Amino acid sequence: MNVVMHQVGAPGFLHRFEGLRDRLPGGRLPWLATLRAQAAEAFRAQGFPTRRVEAWKYTDLAPVAEAGFDEPLTPMDDAMDLPPAQAGARAVFVDGRFRADLSSLDGLPFEVSSVARHLDALEGRLGALARPGEEPMAALNTMLFEDGLLLDLPEGVEGGVLELLSLATASERPSAFHPRHLIRLAKGAKLTLIETATGPEGARYLHNPVFEVEVAEGAWLTHGRLQQEAPRAFQLSTIYATVAAGGTYDNFTLNAGGRLVRNEIHVTLTGPGAACHMNGAQLLAGDQHADTTTALDHAAPSCASRQTYKTVLMGRSRGVFQGKILVRQVAQKTDGYQMNQALLLSPEAEMDSKPQLEIYADDVKCSHGATVGELDAEQVFYLRSRGIPETQARAMLVQAFLHEAVEGVTDEALRRALDAAVEGWWARQEETLAA
Amino acid sequence: MLKIEGLTATVDGKPILKGIDLEIPSGEVHAVMGPNGSGKSTLAYVLAGREGYEVTGGSATWDGHDLLSMEPEERAAAGLFLAFQYPVELPGVGNATFLRTALNAIRRARGEPELDAMQFLKLARQRMRELSMPEDMLKRSVNVGFSGGEKKRNEILQLALLRPKLAVLDETDSGLDIDALRIVADGVNAMRGPDFAALVITHYQRLLDYIVPDRVHVLMNGRIVRSGGPELAKELESEGYAAIQARAA
């Protein structure tokens, strides 16, 4: 009798890479084979980081490292149950693979395609920003990615709104997928990308996406991320973005789903007048753990960055915010702002935050703040004294708490999607509380 | 009819109300006056049901409802309204949303249909004109960045919208200039009628020139030490609380 041993954790992934390397997309492209081999070495050296690694001090990946993951076995015959579309155009990925048959991309003023189908044209671009040597999850992604969204907005194009739907399927054993998304906006181009990540209730999987985003001079990318993964899922995402002179990268991330989630964003402002907004809300309950880690590199003068993150914690959930702002010597007239606030709705919930400023220029304006608090009893009483029932009063104050992060979202489609996601989350919590 | 009997209450274990007896029939406005620390605000908060104010004895009923056993929102639904001495700021909660949510909560409790956004705006604008309030106060966060007078007017706007049967006004006159005082008093007077009762808590007689009470009670050291007609307020103004205290002792 044969006993199949499933290796777990990092060795499991390395083992799979050894077995699959020639069959992975682009396996015959020498540059890509080299890139993957280097990433495998980096991942072998680092493995899944433990909490002894400074960047992972507050997030324990043991549940991921101890689980065994298979390749996703996407059922092809079942009809897919897609959530309603957030915008007209939608690119659909199932278990990390592009599904043209499920996508609706007609009438867009630019081309949307799949990384897997264009790998021979991506030498020098794929991997230009990601740093597998420093971020082990990017190493794992580079080693095993199969597909991803490939977006190129030509100069001056108004791209409108595009939704990126990432859907996981349920399978007997946990699966892992590592999409690599490449997004490039040429000079003056503009796009709102709304990314929704979700999966069926009982599904167990690791979704490990890496984004490489290039925003050219005067271009503007609004990148909304609605993370609503299945309750037992892991999502560890890493975004690398560069913003040229006068360009804007505007990221809003909602962390509402998943069992263990990390949202890591590295942005480099490379030209004068570049701007970056990073806002987000983490809505956590039960045993959820969500980590937002940002690293903002002011590498050019007269750039502005704004970060506002709000975390609401219920149950025994844990929230993490780590935010680093690096202002290089050349980056005079930098205007940086970072605010991170948490609202604890349960005595067992916990929040860790670590702001970090590293400033080498002398003419800069940089501020940061962090608060952790509970709902104000006086405010709750004021609302109740006006006849508003306690649960509704608390809901109003939680929404008010999130308001500052959410009000920065000016894109209408994204704002609608976000409001719906926040309301849905709150309704689920009320059901849980009422039960 | 508000009926308070032998009401005692503590804050942080310290006795503040030491046996209050007070009756306010519907259709009447009573003033409770007293020096700082006499228990005026405690009486207001105990009636509204604020946490941290522990009732240790006595009773308070409103039209037969046992107020003290009800949640704050149930008291509001039963017709009680407290105008706060220090209206609470609610950053991120739009004033219009707040007012409409409160009004609809009360209407639901009364079995009346809820108002949609348009119906509400029409009503709110009308009430605001009556109170000389600028319309942009609807768009701002509740009480955030409001001047002292604006905050008090916002309380009276709530009174005018929610139309309670029993209003407790906790030092609504503090921090108001004479024009604002007149507007606030007009707002309260407009509510007067056979189905409305009010308890006006104040330190000074000035407010009572504009809201003329049917009865005046003097609260000192947790007890009502004297009651009388509106002339009692004038007496207090000229003689001071010390004289009353000396006489009551």
XYZ file of C-alpha atoms in Angstrom:
684
model
C 0.000 0.000 0.000
C 1.289 3.413 -0.894
C 1.125 6.113 1.686
C 1.087 9.588 0.212
C 2.809 11.980 2.559
C 1.635 15.535 2.220
C 4.426 17.788 3.256
C 3.255 20.911 5.012
C 4.449 24.475 5.258
C 7.436 25.812 3.364
C 8.904 22.380 2.532
C 5.545 21.402 1.025
C 5.613 24.387 -1.329
C 9.286 23.855 -2.216
C 8.585 20.195 -2.887
C 5.725 21.143 -5.182
C 7.942 23.635 -6.991
C 10.597 20.966 -7.606
C 7.971 18.673 -9.054
C 6.182 21.294 -11.114
C 8.831 23.736 -12.219
C 8.896 22.697 -15.874
C 5.143 22.583 -16.106
C 4.477 25.972 -14.560
C 3.429 28.660 -17.051
C 6.462 30.002 -18.885
C 8.533 27.002 -17.763
C 10.552 27.105 -20.956
C 11.406 30.801 -20.726
C 14.965 30.997 -19.382
C 14.496 34.402 -17.686
C 11.424 33.190 -15.885
C 13.005 29.874 -14.918
C 15.847 31.856 -13.372
C 13.452 34.229 -11.612
C 11.509 31.325 -10.133
C 14.666 29.448 -9.120
C 15.984 32.553 -7.342
C 12.663 33.047 -5.629
C 12.702 29.398 -4.536
C 16.140 29.923 -3.026
C 14.905 33.034 -1.229
C 11.884 31.166 0.064
C 14.015 28.196 1.117
C 16.246 30.571 3.057
C 13.405 32.480 4.739
C 10.552 29.999 4.917
C 7.354 31.291 6.471
C 8.547 34.081 8.730
C 8.171 33.576 12.458
C 7.428 36.330 14.930
C 11.137 36.661 15.553
C 11.327 38.425 12.184
C 10.735 42.111 12.959
C 8.305 42.691 10.071
C 6.162 39.801 11.342
C 6.377 40.533 15.037
C 2.609 40.791 15.526
C 1.415 38.269 12.969
C 1.967 34.604 13.557
C 1.941 32.596 10.326
C 2.035 29.265 12.173
C -1.521 28.366 11.085
C -0.385 28.792 7.470
C 2.987 27.087 7.985
C 1.375 24.113 9.694
C -1.309 23.548 7.084
C -0.826 21.423 3.988
C -2.005 22.950 0.730
C -2.743 21.360 -2.621
C -2.985 22.840 -6.053
C -6.527 24.114 -6.488
C -8.752 21.588 -8.238
C -11.208 23.966 -9.811
C -14.341 22.084 -10.765
C -14.944 22.872 -14.420
C -18.375 21.387 -14.838
C -20.203 23.192 -12.046
C -21.885 26.444 -12.863
C -20.015 29.180 -11.001
C -22.046 31.247 -8.634
C -20.684 34.752 -9.164
C -21.456 37.624 -6.799
C -23.225 40.583 -8.424
C -20.957 42.831 -10.452
C -19.662 46.051 -8.853
C -19.151 47.786 -12.180
C -19.805 47.136 -15.861
C -16.505 45.489 -16.725
C -15.205 42.561 -14.743
C -12.174 40.298 -14.978
C -12.825 37.046 -13.146
C -10.182 34.822 -11.626
C -11.127 31.479 -10.144
C -8.553 29.950 -7.811
C -6.017 32.400 -9.199
C -6.601 31.584 -12.869
C -8.114 33.975 -15.386
C -11.498 32.889 -16.708
C -12.297 34.656 -19.947
C -15.586 32.745 -20.124
C -16.779 34.336 -16.875
C -15.359 37.794 -17.490
C -17.083 40.648 -19.234
C -14.555 42.971 -20.775
C -16.260 44.282 -23.891
C -16.119 47.926 -24.725
C -13.174 48.850 -22.492
C -10.862 51.489 -23.936
C -7.807 49.381 -23.068
C -6.753 45.780 -23.104
C -7.263 43.443 -20.197
C -5.519 40.137 -20.436
C -3.965 37.283 -18.584
C -0.365 37.209 -17.420
C -0.106 33.494 -18.226
C -0.880 34.111 -21.895
C 1.666 36.855 -22.373
C 4.635 35.663 -20.382
C 6.947 35.736 -23.399
C 6.438 39.508 -23.553
C 6.927 40.170 -19.843
C 10.654 39.755 -19.400
C 11.990 42.669 -17.376
C 8.516 43.750 -16.323
C 7.365 40.803 -14.258
C 9.479 40.979 -11.155
C 10.677 44.540 -11.724
C 9.174 45.735 -8.437
C 8.644 42.655 -6.272
C 11.423 41.772 -3.845
C 11.421 38.023 -3.151
C 14.696 38.387 -1.278
C 13.041 40.587 1.323
C 9.416 39.531 1.407
C 9.039 35.753 1.715
C 5.416 35.827 0.571
C 6.529 37.522 -2.640
C 9.151 34.776 -2.983
C 6.463 32.105 -2.626
C 4.330 33.931 -5.167
C 7.149 34.280 -7.697
C 8.046 30.625 -7.315
C 4.543 29.303 -7.937
C 2.375 31.930 -9.661
C 0.352 30.630 -12.560
C -1.587 33.632 -13.736
C -2.709 37.156 -12.976
C -4.309 40.261 -14.357
C -2.331 42.068 -17.017
C -3.394 45.660 -17.464
C -1.891 48.329 -19.662
C -3.536 51.691 -19.910
C -2.165 53.700 -22.817
C -1.292 57.352 -22.447
C -4.172 59.635 -21.502
C -6.800 56.898 -21.458
C -9.743 57.285 -19.084
C -10.244 53.675 -18.142
C -13.399 54.040 -16.049
C -14.100 51.279 -13.563
C -12.895 47.700 -13.797
C -13.659 45.023 -11.259
C -11.195 42.273 -10.483
C -13.068 39.375 -8.908
C -11.002 36.711 -7.218
C -13.079 33.697 -6.400
C -11.939 30.621 -4.528
C -13.661 27.257 -4.814
C -14.113 24.772 -2.006
C -12.181 21.530 -2.127
C -11.582 18.641 0.233
C -8.074 19.695 1.158
C -6.948 23.299 1.494
C -5.615 24.797 -1.702
C -3.189 27.602 -2.366
C -2.962 30.033 -5.239
C -0.559 32.864 -5.870
C -1.759 35.239 -8.597
C 0.687 37.819 -9.916
C -1.090 40.952 -11.143
C 0.704 43.481 -13.323
C -0.841 46.911 -13.689
C 0.608 49.776 -15.639
C -0.881 53.200 -16.272
C 0.915 55.269 -18.885
C 1.161 59.061 -18.662
C -2.079 60.749 -17.700
C -4.112 57.532 -17.741
C -6.816 57.002 -15.167
C -8.483 53.909 -13.768
C -10.553 52.693 -10.843
C -9.857 49.062 -10.081
C -12.212 47.422 -7.593
C -10.929 44.125 -6.383
C -13.250 41.724 -4.598
C -11.811 38.588 -3.049
C -14.170 35.979 -1.711
C -14.899 32.277 -1.447
C -17.626 29.895 -0.298
C -18.396 29.678 3.418
C -16.524 26.483 4.329
C -13.612 26.816 1.904
C -10.046 26.593 3.213
C -7.389 28.154 1.058
C -4.404 30.453 0.910
C -4.736 33.383 -1.457
C -1.308 34.920 -1.873
C -1.463 37.650 -4.504
C 1.339 39.985 -5.498
C 0.638 43.218 -7.353
C 3.214 45.129 -9.326
C 1.769 48.552 -10.070
C 3.382 51.296 -12.133
C 1.756 54.714 -12.212
C 3.402 57.008 -14.786
C 3.540 60.824 -14.833
C 0.188 62.406 -14.072
C -1.641 59.055 -14.070
C -4.147 58.166 -11.369
C -4.992 54.695 -10.134
C -7.742 54.213 -7.581
C -7.247 50.735 -6.209
C -10.100 49.551 -4.022
C -9.693 46.211 -2.340
C -12.651 44.513 -0.695
C -11.254 41.516 1.130
C -14.191 39.302 2.015
C -12.534 35.897 1.932
C -14.210 32.798 3.349
C -14.153 32.704 7.176
C -11.480 29.980 7.331
C -9.309 31.331 4.518
C -5.894 32.962 4.610
C -5.045 35.965 2.478
C -1.505 37.275 2.441
C -1.199 39.997 -0.161
C 1.755 42.117 -1.124
C 1.509 45.210 -3.283
C 4.446 46.999 -4.836
C 3.712 50.326 -6.466
C 5.787 53.113 -7.948
C 4.356 56.538 -8.659
C 6.052 58.952 -11.061
C 5.904 62.767 -11.017
C 2.397 64.148 -10.586
C 0.863 60.673 -10.459
C -1.412 59.315 -7.746
C -1.841 55.878 -6.264
C -4.991 55.807 -4.196
C -5.492 52.576 -2.273
C -8.443 51.733 -0.079
C -8.472 48.309 1.547
C -11.335 46.763 3.453
C -10.322 43.761 5.511
C -13.556 42.099 6.509
C -13.151 38.389 5.806
C -10.663 35.599 6.265
C -9.217 33.892 9.308
C -5.721 35.338 9.001
C -5.039 38.229 6.683
C -2.100 40.447 5.868
C -2.333 43.441 3.613
C 1.187 44.622 2.891
C 1.746 47.659 0.686
C 5.043 49.086 -0.512
C 4.805 52.381 -2.365
C 7.675 54.409 -3.759
C 7.089 57.993 -4.846
C 9.718 58.464 -7.549
C 8.961 61.882 -9.069
C 8.146 65.350 -7.749
C 4.490 65.942 -6.941
C 3.624 62.240 -6.784
C 0.934 61.368 -4.269
C -0.178 58.324 -2.397
C -3.338 57.807 -0.370
C -3.595 54.647 1.623
C -6.785 54.285 3.583
C -8.452 51.281 4.986
C -10.842 49.694 7.390
C -10.448 46.426 9.191
C -13.644 44.901 10.550
C -12.806 41.949 12.738
C -14.745 39.506 14.873
C -14.453 36.019 16.301
C -10.904 34.669 15.984
C -9.942 36.802 13.017
C -6.487 38.266 12.688
C -5.839 41.084 10.232
C -2.613 42.931 9.635
C -2.109 46.047 7.570
C 1.526 46.846 6.951
C 2.501 49.837 4.859
C 5.888 51.066 3.730
C 5.971 54.406 2.036
C 9.183 55.542 0.394
C 9.393 59.272 -0.313
C 12.195 59.206 -2.889
C 11.479 62.536 -4.598
C 10.787 66.095 -3.444
C 7.360 67.702 -2.939
C 5.355 64.505 -2.658
C 2.343 64.024 -0.427
C 1.167 60.914 1.322
C -1.958 60.360 3.391
C -2.793 57.264 5.386
C -5.872 56.719 7.531
C -6.596 53.263 8.866
C -9.447 52.310 11.159
C -9.880 48.942 12.841
C -13.035 47.736 14.594
C -12.520 44.677 16.754
C -15.072 42.331 18.287
C -14.802 38.908 19.896
C -11.262 37.659 20.379
C -9.995 39.253 17.173
C -6.541 40.726 16.748
C -5.651 43.706 14.623
C -2.253 44.936 13.547
C -1.109 48.144 11.922
C 2.495 48.753 11.017
C 3.232 51.860 9.034
C 6.640 53.021 7.954
C 7.326 56.325 6.259
C 10.793 56.763 4.837
C 11.736 60.279 3.726
C 14.978 60.223 1.795
C 17.410 63.106 1.855
C 16.370 64.186 -1.635
C 12.699 64.290 -0.635
C 12.509 67.891 0.586
C 9.043 69.448 1.007
C 7.553 66.076 1.782
C 4.071 66.219 3.267
C 3.298 62.988 5.087
C 0.387 62.088 7.338
C -0.477 58.823 8.983
C -3.330 58.056 11.351
C -4.283 54.718 12.719
C -7.158 54.221 15.108
C -8.753 51.176 16.639
C -12.089 50.687 18.326
C -12.283 47.761 20.725
C -15.828 46.468 21.120
C -14.835 43.487 23.219
C -12.562 43.156 26.240
C -10.867 40.150 24.631
C -9.937 41.879 21.374
C -6.446 43.255 20.875
C -4.742 45.804 18.660
C -1.049 46.267 18.029
C 0.261 49.263 16.178
C 3.702 50.329 15.204
C 4.163 53.614 13.389
C 7.680 54.280 12.210
C 9.109 57.456 10.723
C 12.560 57.567 9.182
C 13.387 61.051 7.992
C 16.622 62.101 6.306
C 15.460 65.379 4.745
C 15.277 68.550 6.833
C 12.407 70.459 5.224
C 9.468 68.114 5.662
C 6.061 68.006 7.272
C 5.349 64.571 8.655
C 2.881 63.584 11.320
C 1.463 60.391 12.652
C -0.880 59.307 15.377
C -2.420 56.186 16.816
C -5.307 55.668 19.200
C -6.992 52.628 20.684
C -10.289 53.117 22.480
C -13.754 51.886 23.225
C -17.131 53.330 22.323
C -17.789 56.488 24.303
C -20.478 55.724 26.909
C -21.653 59.330 26.868
C -22.205 59.232 23.115
C -24.118 55.957 23.374
C -26.297 57.465 26.126
C -26.951 60.617 24.111
C -28.279 58.564 21.205
C -30.331 56.273 23.451
C -31.837 59.269 25.250
C -33.250 60.242 21.841
C -35.087 56.943 21.548
C -32.495 55.147 19.437
C -32.132 51.518 20.592
C -28.734 50.537 21.955
C -27.617 48.244 19.085
C -28.548 50.899 16.546
C -26.789 53.574 18.585
C -23.632 51.480 18.703
C -23.856 50.776 14.966
C -24.142 54.512 14.243
C -21.047 55.231 16.314
C -19.046 52.448 14.671
C -19.973 53.847 11.270
C -19.007 57.301 12.446
C -15.666 55.906 13.582
C -15.071 54.458 10.102
C -16.272 57.631 8.432
C -12.932 59.423 8.321
C -11.284 56.547 6.458
C -14.232 55.965 4.169
C -14.962 59.619 3.300
C -11.710 59.766 1.328
C -13.213 57.326 -1.155
C -14.578 59.651 -3.791
C -15.105 57.116 -6.557
C -18.832 56.454 -6.614
C -18.748 52.783 -7.631
C -16.117 51.976 -5.049
C -17.951 53.918 -2.383
C -21.179 52.013 -3.083
C -19.387 48.672 -2.963
C -17.627 49.661 0.225
C -20.771 50.894 1.983
C -22.544 47.656 1.054
C -19.635 45.580 2.367
C -19.526 47.495 5.663
C -23.300 47.228 6.110
C -23.184 43.512 5.338
C -20.464 42.993 7.915
C -22.376 44.872 10.577
C -25.603 42.978 9.838
C -23.736 39.670 10.276
C -22.328 40.840 13.611
C -25.770 41.874 14.819
C -27.109 38.442 13.886
C -24.289 36.859 15.838
C -24.936 39.104 18.823
C -28.659 38.428 18.703
C -28.161 34.641 18.442
C -48.097 63.590 35.447
C -44.505 63.145 36.627
C -44.481 61.823 40.159
C -41.238 61.569 42.105
C -41.370 60.137 45.620
C -38.565 59.804 48.134
C -35.990 59.534 45.352
C -32.442 58.895 46.531
C -29.417 58.336 44.286
C -25.650 58.016 44.526
C -22.812 58.763 42.138
C -19.614 56.774 42.731
C -21.112 55.664 46.035
C -21.636 59.240 47.166
C -25.230 60.197 48.078
C -26.367 63.102 45.882
C -30.161 62.920 45.921
C -31.391 62.508 49.462
C -35.137 62.123 49.116
C -36.791 64.134 46.355
C -40.552 64.551 46.287
C -41.959 66.325 43.254
C -45.125 66.250 41.168
C -45.549 67.909 37.802
C -49.028 67.561 36.299
C -49.390 67.598 32.509
C -49.840 71.121 31.234
C -47.473 72.627 33.814
C -43.918 73.881 33.707
C -41.926 73.630 36.916
C -38.515 75.104 37.591
C -35.918 73.513 39.837
C -33.326 76.011 41.006
C -30.333 75.424 43.143
C -26.666 76.227 43.654
C -23.848 74.222 42.093
C -23.560 70.736 43.529
C -27.113 70.661 44.861
C -28.009 67.636 42.675
C -29.860 69.378 39.826
C -28.066 67.607 36.990
C -28.119 64.314 38.878
C -31.903 64.563 39.046
C -32.016 65.124 35.275
C -29.699 62.192 34.514
C -31.507 59.841 36.906
C -34.797 60.619 35.165
C -33.226 59.987 31.733
C -31.495 56.774 32.846
C -27.831 57.535 32.517
C -25.391 54.847 33.630
C -23.368 55.595 36.736
C -26.273 57.253 38.535
C -27.473 54.645 40.971
C -30.965 54.903 42.363
C -30.926 53.698 45.966
C -34.519 54.382 46.903
C -37.847 55.964 46.021
C -39.700 56.041 42.739
C -40.306 58.121 39.639
C -43.309 57.475 37.441
C -44.536 59.166 34.292
C -48.192 58.618 33.388
C -48.058 55.412 35.374
C -44.836 54.116 33.716
C -42.145 53.173 36.207
C -39.428 55.319 34.635
C -36.608 53.926 36.741
C -37.045 50.372 35.442
C -36.922 51.429 31.786
C -33.998 51.650 29.351
C -33.123 55.210 28.263
C -34.604 54.596 24.797
C -37.823 53.263 26.335
C -38.148 56.400 28.443
C -37.730 58.479 25.277
C -40.368 56.380 23.548
C -42.690 56.961 26.515
C -42.373 60.697 25.918
C -39.415 61.834 28.034
C -36.820 64.190 26.616
C -33.669 65.486 28.285
C -32.078 68.638 26.889
C -28.436 68.225 27.904
C -26.479 70.861 29.750
C -23.464 69.802 27.674
C -24.788 68.386 24.391
C -22.544 65.553 23.246
C -20.446 65.858 20.096
C -20.737 62.980 17.634
C -17.954 63.306 15.037
C -18.819 61.450 11.850
C -22.567 61.317 12.578
C -24.355 63.789 10.337
C -26.870 65.955 12.170
C -29.601 65.183 9.625
C -29.013 61.443 9.948
C -29.049 61.728 13.725
C -32.254 63.757 13.843
C -34.066 61.538 11.357
C -32.954 58.321 13.090
C -34.140 59.679 16.434
C -37.434 60.951 15.036
C -38.165 57.666 13.281
C -37.258 55.663 16.385
C -39.776 57.702 18.371
C -42.385 57.492 15.616
C -41.950 53.716 15.426
C -42.443 53.489 19.154
C -45.644 55.557 18.865
C -46.913 53.402 16.015
C -46.616 56.251 13.507
C -45.216 55.779 10.002
C -41.534 56.645 9.569
C -40.568 59.688 7.528
C -38.471 59.309 4.399
C -35.545 61.623 3.742
C -37.611 64.158 1.812
C -40.460 64.346 4.333
C -37.934 64.673 7.105
C -35.997 67.475 5.417
C -39.165 69.462 4.849
C -40.139 69.182 8.496
C -36.618 69.850 9.803
C -36.203 72.951 7.645
C -39.483 74.357 8.895
C -38.519 73.804 12.544
C -35.069 75.261 11.927
C -36.525 78.428 10.463
C -38.640 78.818 13.589
C -35.463 78.543 15.676
C -33.406 80.829 13.394
C -30.948 78.026 12.754
C -28.854 78.076 9.561
C -29.637 75.128 7.319
C -26.038 74.014 7.067
C -26.308 72.788 10.656
C -28.077 69.761 9.201
C -25.037 68.815 7.155
C -22.460 69.059 9.910
C -21.552 66.334 12.384
C -23.761 66.442 15.483
C -22.633 69.354 17.691
C -19.075 69.248 16.278
C -17.741 72.755 15.833
C -21.053 74.185 17.076
C -20.858 77.239 19.312
C -22.383 76.938 22.772
C -25.534 78.665 21.556
C -25.772 76.455 18.468
C -25.522 73.337 20.599
C -28.389 74.506 22.801
C -30.467 75.440 19.792
C -29.795 71.988 18.385
C -31.229 70.537 21.609
C -34.339 72.665 21.201
C -34.573 71.588 17.558
C -34.681 67.992 18.792
C -37.360 68.971 21.288
C -39.387 70.568 18.507
C -38.996 67.549 16.218
C -39.493 64.764 18.746
C -42.386 66.543 20.497
C -42.056 64.825 23.871
C -44.734 64.944 26.557
C -42.224 65.591 29.314
C -39.123 67.696 28.810
C -36.303 68.027 31.302
C -34.159 71.042 30.425
C -30.823 70.872 32.198
C -29.350 74.383 32.434
C -30.361 75.076 28.873
C -29.707 78.760 29.545
C -26.019 78.363 30.415
C -23.731 79.938 27.855
C -26.512 81.654 25.932
C -26.577 85.290 24.960
C -29.861 87.123 25.281
C -30.959 86.563 21.670
C -30.249 82.839 21.819
C -32.001 82.662 25.170
C -35.111 84.195 23.667
C -35.079 81.750 20.745
C -34.651 78.786 23.074
C -37.427 80.026 25.353
C -39.757 80.557 22.375
C -39.025 76.965 21.329
C -40.026 75.666 24.729
C -43.053 77.936 25.048
C -44.306 76.750 21.675
C -44.524 73.263 23.156
C -46.685 74.316 26.084
C -50.175 72.915 26.216
C -52.367 70.520 28.169
C -50.341 67.456 27.061
C -46.915 68.835 27.803
C -45.024 69.086 31.062
C -41.537 70.452 31.630
C -38.937 70.458 34.360
C -36.664 73.445 33.830
C -33.418 73.163 35.753
C -31.525 76.393 36.130
C -29.075 78.202 38.318
C -30.315 81.670 37.449
C -33.667 83.367 37.392
C -32.997 84.930 33.983
C -34.380 82.030 31.919
C -37.600 82.130 33.949
C -38.334 85.642 32.666
C -38.851 83.981 29.304
C -40.180 80.571 30.305
C -42.530 81.556 33.107
C -42.973 78.518 35.374
C -46.144 77.471 37.148
C -44.121 76.371 40.179
C -40.569 76.907 41.418
C -38.688 74.446 43.639
C -35.421 75.101 45.397
C -33.046 72.144 45.487
C -30.261 72.222 48.046
C -28.019 69.426 49.201
C -30.121 66.750 47.517
C -33.488 67.862 48.870
C -36.216 70.247 47.799
C -36.172 72.813 50.578
C -38.830 75.221 49.316
C -41.549 75.388 46.709
C -43.630 78.298 45.543
C -44.939 80.300 42.626
C -42.861 82.182 40.038
C -42.194 84.933 42.594
C -39.908 82.515 44.471
C -37.408 82.781 41.617
C -37.293 86.548 42.049
C -36.787 86.179 45.753
C -33.860 83.848 45.150
C -32.371 86.294 42.697
C -32.431 89.130 45.208
C -31.610 87.256 48.408
C -29.370 84.437 47.142
C -29.338 80.761 48.030
C -27.551 81.315 51.331
C -30.523 83.179 52.811
C -32.913 80.425 51.750
C -30.582 77.838 53.196
C -30.349 79.689 56.485
C -34.113 79.927 56.664
C -34.631 76.287 55.684
C -32.115 75.066 58.232
